[in-house]
Coordinates of C-alpha atoms in Angstrom, one line a residue:
X666 CA -3.3 -11.2 -8.8
X667 CA -2.5 -7.8 -10.2
X668 CA -4.9 -6.0 -12.7
X669 CA -3.7 -6.1 -16.2
X670 CA -4.6 -2.2 -16.2
X671 CA -1.6 -1.5 -14.4
X672 CA 0.6 -3.3 -17.0
X673 CA 2.6 -5.0 -14.0
X674 CA 4.6 -7.9 -14.9
X675 CA 3.0 -10.4 -12.6
X676 CA 5.0 -13.3 -14.0
X677 CA 8.2 -12.1 -12.3
X678 CA 7.2 -12.8 -8.6
X679 CA 4.8 -15.7 -9.5
X680 CA 7.6 -17.4 -11.7
X681 CA 9.9 -17.3 -8.7
X682 CA 7.3 -18.9 -6.4
X683 CA 6.0 -21.4 -9.0
X684 CA 9.7 -22.7 -9.8
X685 CA 10.0 -23.4 -5.9
X686 CA 6.9 -25.4 -6.1
X687 CA 7.9 -27.3 -9.1
X688 CA 10.8 -28.8 -7.1
X689 CA 8.2 -30.9 -4.9
X690 CA 8.5 -28.4 -2.0
X691 CA 5.2 -28.2 0.1
X692 CA 6.5 -25.9 2.7
X693 CA 6.3 -22.2 2.3
X694 CA 9.2 -20.5 0.9
X695 CA 12.0 -19.8 3.1
X696 CA 11.9 -16.0 4.5
X697 CA 15.4 -15.4 2.7
X698 CA 13.8 -16.5 -0.6
X699 CA 10.8 -14.1 -0.1
X700 CA 13.0 -11.3 1.1
X701 CA 15.1 -11.7 -2.2
X702 CA 12.0 -11.7 -4.4
X703 CA 10.4 -8.9 -2.5
X704 CA 13.7 -6.8 -2.8
X705 CA 13.7 -7.5 -6.5
X706 CA 10.3 -5.7 -7.3
X707 CA 11.0 -2.9 -9.6
X708 CA 10.5 0.5 -8.0
X709 CA 8.4 1.4 -10.9
X710 CA 6.0 -1.4 -10.2
X711 CA 5.6 -0.2 -6.5
X712 CA 4.9 3.3 -7.7
X713 CA 2.2 2.2 -10.3
X714 CA 0.6 0.2 -7.2
X715 CA 0.7 3.0 -5.0
X716 CA -0.5 5.5 -7.6
X717 CA -3.7 3.2 -8.4
X718 CA -4.6 3.2 -4.9
X719 CA -7.2 6.1 -5.0
X720 CA -8.8 4.7 -8.1
X721 CA -9.0 1.0 -6.2
X722 CA -10.4 2.6 -3.1
X723 CA -13.1 4.7 -5.2
X724 CA -14.1 1.3 -6.8
X725 CA -14.4 -0.5 -3.5
X726 CA -16.6 2.4 -2.3
X727 CA -18.7 2.2 -5.3
X728 CA -19.3 -1.5 -5.0
X729 CA -19.9 -1.1 -1.3
X730 CA -17.1 -3.4 -0.5
X731 CA -18.0 -6.1 -3.1
X732 CA -16.3 -7.1 -6.3
X733 CA -14.2 -4.7 -8.3
X734 CA -12.3 -5.3 -11.6
X735 CA -9.2 -5.1 -9.5
X736 CA -8.1 -8.5 -8.2

């Protein structure tokens, strides 16, 4: 789960995966489907994740490896 702090549309990837589960599939998504989902992640989302890493690492250091507000 990605933090609301980043304002990233978690639903975009989750919706694709959840739709697959609704059709009664118990096996993992095929690689081709995962690749399509991965390639459709917007560059702005990736950039926000990358730019948030220093804050995330700082939070992990401060919590001594424990829980942080980031999920």
